[in-house]
mmCIF file of C-alpha atoms in Angstrom:
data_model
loop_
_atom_site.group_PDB
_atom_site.id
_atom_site.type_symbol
_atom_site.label_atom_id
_atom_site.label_comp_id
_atom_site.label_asym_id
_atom_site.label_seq_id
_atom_site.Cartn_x
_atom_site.Cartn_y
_atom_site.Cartn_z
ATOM 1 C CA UNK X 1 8.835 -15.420 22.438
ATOM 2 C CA UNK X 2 11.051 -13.567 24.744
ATOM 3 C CA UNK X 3 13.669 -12.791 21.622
ATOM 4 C CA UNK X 4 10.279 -10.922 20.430
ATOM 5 C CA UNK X 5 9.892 -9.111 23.588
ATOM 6 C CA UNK X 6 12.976 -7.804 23.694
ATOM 7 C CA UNK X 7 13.134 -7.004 20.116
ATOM 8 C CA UNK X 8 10.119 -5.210 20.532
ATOM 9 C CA UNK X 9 11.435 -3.100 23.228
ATOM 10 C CA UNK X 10 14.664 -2.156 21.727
ATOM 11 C CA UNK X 11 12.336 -0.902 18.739
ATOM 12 C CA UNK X 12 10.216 0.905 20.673
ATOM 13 C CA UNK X 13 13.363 2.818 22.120
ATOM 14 C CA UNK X 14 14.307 3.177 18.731
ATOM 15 C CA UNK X 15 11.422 4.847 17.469
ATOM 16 C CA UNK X 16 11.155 6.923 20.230
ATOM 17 C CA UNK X 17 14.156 8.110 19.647
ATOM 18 C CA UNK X 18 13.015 8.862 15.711
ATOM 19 C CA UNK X 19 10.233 10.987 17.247
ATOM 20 C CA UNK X 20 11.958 12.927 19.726
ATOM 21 C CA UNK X 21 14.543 13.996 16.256
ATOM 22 C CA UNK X 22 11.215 14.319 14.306
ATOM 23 C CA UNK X 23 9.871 16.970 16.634
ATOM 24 C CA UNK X 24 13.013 19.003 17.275
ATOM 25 C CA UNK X 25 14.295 21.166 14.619
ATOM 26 C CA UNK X 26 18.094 21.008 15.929
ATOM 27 C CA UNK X 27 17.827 17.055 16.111
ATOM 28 C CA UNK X 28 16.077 16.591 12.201
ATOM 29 C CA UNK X 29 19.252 16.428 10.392
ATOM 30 C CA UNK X 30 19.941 13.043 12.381
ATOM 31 C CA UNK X 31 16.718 12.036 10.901
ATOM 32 C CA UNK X 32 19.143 10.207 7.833
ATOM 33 C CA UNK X 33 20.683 7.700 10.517
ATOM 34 C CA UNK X 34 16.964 7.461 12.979
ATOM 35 C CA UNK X 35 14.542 6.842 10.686
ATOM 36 C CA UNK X 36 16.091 3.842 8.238
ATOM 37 C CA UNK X 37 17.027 2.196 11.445
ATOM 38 C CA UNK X 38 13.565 1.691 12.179
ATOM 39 C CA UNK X 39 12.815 -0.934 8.653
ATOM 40 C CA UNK X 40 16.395 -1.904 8.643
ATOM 41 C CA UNK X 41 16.194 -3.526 12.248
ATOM 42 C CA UNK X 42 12.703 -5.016 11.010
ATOM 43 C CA UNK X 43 14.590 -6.560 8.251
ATOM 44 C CA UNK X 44 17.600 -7.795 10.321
ATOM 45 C CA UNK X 45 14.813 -8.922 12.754
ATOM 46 C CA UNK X 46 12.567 -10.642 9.470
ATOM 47 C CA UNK X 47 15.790 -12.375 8.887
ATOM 48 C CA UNK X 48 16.415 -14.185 11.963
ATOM 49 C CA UNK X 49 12.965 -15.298 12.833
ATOM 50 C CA UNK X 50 11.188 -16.139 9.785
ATOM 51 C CA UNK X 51 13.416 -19.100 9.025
ATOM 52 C CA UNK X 52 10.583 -21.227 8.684
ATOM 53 C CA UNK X 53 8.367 -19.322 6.093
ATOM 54 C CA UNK X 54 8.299 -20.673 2.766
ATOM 55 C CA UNK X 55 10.737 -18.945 0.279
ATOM 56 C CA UNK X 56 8.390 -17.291 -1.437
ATOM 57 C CA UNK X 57 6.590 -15.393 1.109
ATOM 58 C CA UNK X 58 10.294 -14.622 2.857
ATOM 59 C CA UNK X 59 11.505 -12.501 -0.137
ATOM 60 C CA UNK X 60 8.485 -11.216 -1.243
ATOM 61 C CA UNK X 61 8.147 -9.431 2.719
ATOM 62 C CA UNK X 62 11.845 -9.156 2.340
ATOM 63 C CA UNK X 63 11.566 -6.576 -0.712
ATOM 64 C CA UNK X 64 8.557 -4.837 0.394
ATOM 65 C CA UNK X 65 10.847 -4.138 3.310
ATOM 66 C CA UNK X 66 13.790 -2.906 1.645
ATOM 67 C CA UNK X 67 11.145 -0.703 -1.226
ATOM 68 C CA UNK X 68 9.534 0.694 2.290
ATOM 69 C CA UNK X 69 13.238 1.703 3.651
ATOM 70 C CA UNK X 70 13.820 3.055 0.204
ATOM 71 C CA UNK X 71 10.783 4.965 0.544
ATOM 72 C CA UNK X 72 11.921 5.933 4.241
ATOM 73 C CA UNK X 73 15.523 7.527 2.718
ATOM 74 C CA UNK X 74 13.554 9.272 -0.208
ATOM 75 C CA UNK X 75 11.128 11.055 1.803
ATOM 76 C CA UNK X 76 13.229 12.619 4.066
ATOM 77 C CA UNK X 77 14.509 14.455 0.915
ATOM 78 C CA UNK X 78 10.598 15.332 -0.278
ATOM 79 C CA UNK X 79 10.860 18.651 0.844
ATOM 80 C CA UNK X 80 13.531 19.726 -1.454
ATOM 81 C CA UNK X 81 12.084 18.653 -4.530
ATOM 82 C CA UNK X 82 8.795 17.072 -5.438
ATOM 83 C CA UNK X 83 10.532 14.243 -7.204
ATOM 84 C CA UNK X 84 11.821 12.701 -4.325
ATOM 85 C CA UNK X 85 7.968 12.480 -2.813
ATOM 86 C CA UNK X 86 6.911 11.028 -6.407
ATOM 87 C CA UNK X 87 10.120 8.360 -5.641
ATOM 88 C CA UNK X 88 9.088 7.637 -2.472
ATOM 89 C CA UNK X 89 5.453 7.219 -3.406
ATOM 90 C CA UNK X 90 6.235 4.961 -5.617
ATOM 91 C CA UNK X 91 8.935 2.843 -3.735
ATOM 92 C CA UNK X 92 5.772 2.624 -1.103
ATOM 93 C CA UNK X 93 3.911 1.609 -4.112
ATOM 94 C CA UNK X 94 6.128 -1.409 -5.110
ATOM 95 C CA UNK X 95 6.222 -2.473 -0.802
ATOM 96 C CA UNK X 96 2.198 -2.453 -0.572
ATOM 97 C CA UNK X 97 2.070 -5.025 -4.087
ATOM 98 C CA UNK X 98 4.883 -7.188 -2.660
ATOM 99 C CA UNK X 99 2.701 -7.054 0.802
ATOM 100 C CA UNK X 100 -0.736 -7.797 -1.677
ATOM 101 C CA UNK X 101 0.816 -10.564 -3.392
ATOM 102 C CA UNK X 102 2.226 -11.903 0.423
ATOM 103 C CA UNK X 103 -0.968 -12.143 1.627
ATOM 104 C CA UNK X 104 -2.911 -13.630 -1.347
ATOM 105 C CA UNK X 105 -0.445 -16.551 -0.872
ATOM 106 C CA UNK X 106 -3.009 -16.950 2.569
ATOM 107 C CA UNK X 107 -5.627 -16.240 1.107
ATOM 108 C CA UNK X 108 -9.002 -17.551 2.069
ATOM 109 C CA UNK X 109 -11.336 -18.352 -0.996
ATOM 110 C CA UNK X 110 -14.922 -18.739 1.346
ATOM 111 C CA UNK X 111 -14.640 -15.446 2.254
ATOM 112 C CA UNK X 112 -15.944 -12.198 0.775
ATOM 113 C CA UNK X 113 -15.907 -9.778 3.052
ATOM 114 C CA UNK X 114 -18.626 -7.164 1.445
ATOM 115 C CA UNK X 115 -18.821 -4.710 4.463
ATOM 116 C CA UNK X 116 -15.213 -4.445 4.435
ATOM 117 C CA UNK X 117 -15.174 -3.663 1.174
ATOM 118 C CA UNK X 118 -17.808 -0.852 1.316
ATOM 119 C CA UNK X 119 -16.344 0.667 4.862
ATOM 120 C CA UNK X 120 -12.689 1.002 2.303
ATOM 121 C CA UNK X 121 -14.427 2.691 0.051
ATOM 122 C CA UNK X 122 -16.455 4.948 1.149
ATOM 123 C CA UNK X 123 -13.269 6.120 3.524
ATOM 124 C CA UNK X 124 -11.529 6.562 0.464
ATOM 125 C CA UNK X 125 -13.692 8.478 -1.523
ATOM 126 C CA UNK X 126 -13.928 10.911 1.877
ATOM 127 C CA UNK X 127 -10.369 11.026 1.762
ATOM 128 C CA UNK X 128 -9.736 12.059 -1.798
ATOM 129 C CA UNK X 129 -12.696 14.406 -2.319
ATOM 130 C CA UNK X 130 -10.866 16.167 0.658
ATOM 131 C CA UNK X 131 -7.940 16.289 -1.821
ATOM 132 C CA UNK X 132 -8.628 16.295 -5.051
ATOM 133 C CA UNK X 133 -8.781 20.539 -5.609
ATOM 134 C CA UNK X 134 -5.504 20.292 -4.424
ATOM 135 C CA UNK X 135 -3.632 17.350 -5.842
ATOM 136 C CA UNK X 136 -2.520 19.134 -9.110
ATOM 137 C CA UNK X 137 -0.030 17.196 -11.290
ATOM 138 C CA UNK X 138 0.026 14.314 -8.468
ATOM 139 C CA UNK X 139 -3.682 13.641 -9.375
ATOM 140 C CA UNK X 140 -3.261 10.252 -10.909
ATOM 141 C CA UNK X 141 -0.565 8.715 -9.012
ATOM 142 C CA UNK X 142 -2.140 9.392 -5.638
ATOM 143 C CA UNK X 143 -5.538 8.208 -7.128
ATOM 144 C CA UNK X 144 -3.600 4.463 -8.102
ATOM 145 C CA UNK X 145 -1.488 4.566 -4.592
ATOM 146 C CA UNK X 146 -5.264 4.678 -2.789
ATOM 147 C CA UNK X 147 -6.273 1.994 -4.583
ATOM 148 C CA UNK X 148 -3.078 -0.097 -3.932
ATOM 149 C CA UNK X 149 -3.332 0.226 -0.223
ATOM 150 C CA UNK X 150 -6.894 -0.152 0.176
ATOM 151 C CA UNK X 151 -6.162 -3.829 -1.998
ATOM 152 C CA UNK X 152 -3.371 -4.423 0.824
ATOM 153 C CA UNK X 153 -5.917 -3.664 3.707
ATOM 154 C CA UNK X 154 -8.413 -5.831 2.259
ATOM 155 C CA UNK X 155 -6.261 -9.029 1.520
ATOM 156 C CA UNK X 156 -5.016 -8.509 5.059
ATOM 157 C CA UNK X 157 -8.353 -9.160 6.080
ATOM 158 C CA UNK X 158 -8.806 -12.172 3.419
ATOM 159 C CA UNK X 159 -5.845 -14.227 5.432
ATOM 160 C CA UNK X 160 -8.863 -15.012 8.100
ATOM 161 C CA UNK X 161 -8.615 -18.462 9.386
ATOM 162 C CA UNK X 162 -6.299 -19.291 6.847
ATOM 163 C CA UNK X 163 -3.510 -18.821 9.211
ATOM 164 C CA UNK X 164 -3.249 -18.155 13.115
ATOM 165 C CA UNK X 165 -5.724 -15.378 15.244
ATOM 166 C CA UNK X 166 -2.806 -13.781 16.414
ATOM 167 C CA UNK X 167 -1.047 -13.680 12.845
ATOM 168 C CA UNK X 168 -4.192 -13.027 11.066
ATOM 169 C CA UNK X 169 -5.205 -9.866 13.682
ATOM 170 C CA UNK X 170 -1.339 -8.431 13.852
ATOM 171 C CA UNK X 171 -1.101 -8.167 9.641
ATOM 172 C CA UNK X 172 -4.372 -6.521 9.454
ATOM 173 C CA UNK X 173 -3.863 -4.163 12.293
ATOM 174 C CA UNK X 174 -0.637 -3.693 10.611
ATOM 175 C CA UNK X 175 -2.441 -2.702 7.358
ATOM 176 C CA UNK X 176 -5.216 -0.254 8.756
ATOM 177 C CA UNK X 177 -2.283 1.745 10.546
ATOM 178 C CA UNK X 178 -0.059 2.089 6.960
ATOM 179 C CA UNK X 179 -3.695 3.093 5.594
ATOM 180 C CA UNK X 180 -4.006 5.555 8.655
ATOM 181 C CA UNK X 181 -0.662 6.973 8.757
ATOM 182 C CA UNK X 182 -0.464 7.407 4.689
ATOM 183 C CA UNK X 183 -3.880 9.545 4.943
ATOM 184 C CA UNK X 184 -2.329 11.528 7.816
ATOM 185 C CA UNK X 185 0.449 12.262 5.098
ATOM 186 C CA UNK X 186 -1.597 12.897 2.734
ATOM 187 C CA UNK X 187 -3.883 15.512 4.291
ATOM 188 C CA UNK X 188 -1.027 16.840 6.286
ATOM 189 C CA UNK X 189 0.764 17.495 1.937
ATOM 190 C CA UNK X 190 -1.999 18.351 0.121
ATOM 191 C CA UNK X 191 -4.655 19.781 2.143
ATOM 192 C CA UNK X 192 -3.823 21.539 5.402
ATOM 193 C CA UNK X 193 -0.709 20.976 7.831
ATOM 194 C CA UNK X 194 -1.496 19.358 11.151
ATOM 195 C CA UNK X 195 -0.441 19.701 14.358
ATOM 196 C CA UNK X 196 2.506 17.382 15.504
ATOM 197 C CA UNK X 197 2.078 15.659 11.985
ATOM 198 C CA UNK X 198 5.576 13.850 12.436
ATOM 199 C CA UNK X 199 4.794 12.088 15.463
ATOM 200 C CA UNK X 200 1.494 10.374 14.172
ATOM 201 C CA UNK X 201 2.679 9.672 10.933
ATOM 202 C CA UNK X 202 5.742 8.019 12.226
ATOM 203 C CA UNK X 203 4.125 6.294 15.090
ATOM 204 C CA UNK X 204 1.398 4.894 13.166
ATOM 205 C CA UNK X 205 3.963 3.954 10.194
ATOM 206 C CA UNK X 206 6.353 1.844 12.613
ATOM 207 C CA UNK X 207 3.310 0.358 14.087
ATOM 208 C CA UNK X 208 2.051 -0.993 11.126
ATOM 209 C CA UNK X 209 5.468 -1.760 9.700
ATOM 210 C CA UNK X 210 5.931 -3.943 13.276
ATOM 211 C CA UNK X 211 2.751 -5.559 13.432
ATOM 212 C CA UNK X 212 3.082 -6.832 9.710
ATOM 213 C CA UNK X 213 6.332 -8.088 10.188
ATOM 214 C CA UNK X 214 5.451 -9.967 13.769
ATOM 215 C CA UNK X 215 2.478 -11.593 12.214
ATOM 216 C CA UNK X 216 4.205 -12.737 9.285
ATOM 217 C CA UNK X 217 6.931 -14.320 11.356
ATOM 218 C CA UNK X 218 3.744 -15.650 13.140
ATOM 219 C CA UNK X 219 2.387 -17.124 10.006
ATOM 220 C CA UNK X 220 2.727 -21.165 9.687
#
């Protein structure tokens, strides 16, 4: 417990660090060294602390961590070129079915969680008729990411008393802040730019990215 504590404060310094070069202009460029750190200490962490998950559900989180820093590297390059934001959709693509398939492993079969299902849904058909007009050519592969990460939410949600509260509300938490932060992006790319975008896409990303990973380790 107090190994998570203090890990948890040194990556709170760390991503408040990220966010102070986020908002700066003169500080961006050290973006390629601030923002990787942020997964790659999650994985060092993972590493260390989830010595007693089963192998599966070790390297699945293990690769959807190393696709998410992937992801992390690529975007930082989006601006440049489109293809790096199609790369880095899709490396978050390959983390949220490696997340999916971690959770499923928890899964709890009584449970169908209907209201869930229709509060996902409806929020994502707000999201993309916001974006649609102005999607062009990325049309189809934001259409299948949406669907991805609402699955993830919602079989974060299906691990309910299938593992502990505190695991169970940490991974889910986790999930509805990747779904939050990813719409921020998305509105903030396609639709109109938003004030002090970095900083809530970032917080909300490490947040979720965090809370997955401590539940997971909390998982027995």
């Amino acid at each position: 417990m107090t190994s998570n504590k203090g890990f948890i404060a040194f990556f709170c310094l760390l991503l408040a660090i990220e966010l102070i070069c986020s908002h700066f202009a003169s500080l961006q460029p050290y973006r390629i060294i601030t923002k990787p750190l942020l997964v790659l200490s999650l994985i060092i962490f993972f590493l260390l602390r989830a010595k007693h998950l089963d192998g599966i559900s070790k390297s699945l989180t293990l690769l959807a961590l190393i696709c998410s820093l992937t992801g992390d590297i690529l975007l930082l390059f989006a601006e440049h070129t489109s293809s790096f934001f199609l790369a880095g959709l899709i490396a978050f693509l390959l983390a949220h079915l490696l997340y999916i398939s971690t959770f499923l492993k928890r899964r709890n079969p009584h449970k169908k969680p209907y209201l869930l299902y229709a509060l996902l849904a409806s929020y994502a058909i707000l999201i993309f008729h916001l974006l649609k007009n102005h999607l062009g050519d990325f049309m189809v592969p934001v259409a299948i990411y949406m669907g991805v990460i609402l699955i993830m939410a919602v079989t974060s949600f299906l691990r309910i008393k299938q593992v502990s509260a505190s695991s169970f509300l940490l991974v889910f938490l986790g999930a509805i802040f990747f779904l939050i932060s990813d719409s921020i992006l998305a509105i903030n790319k396609f639709y109109t730019p938003l004030a002090m975008s970095h900083l809530s896409i970032m917080f909300t990303y490490a947040t979720a990215q965090l809370f997955i990973v401590l539940g997971l380790i909390k998982q027995r």
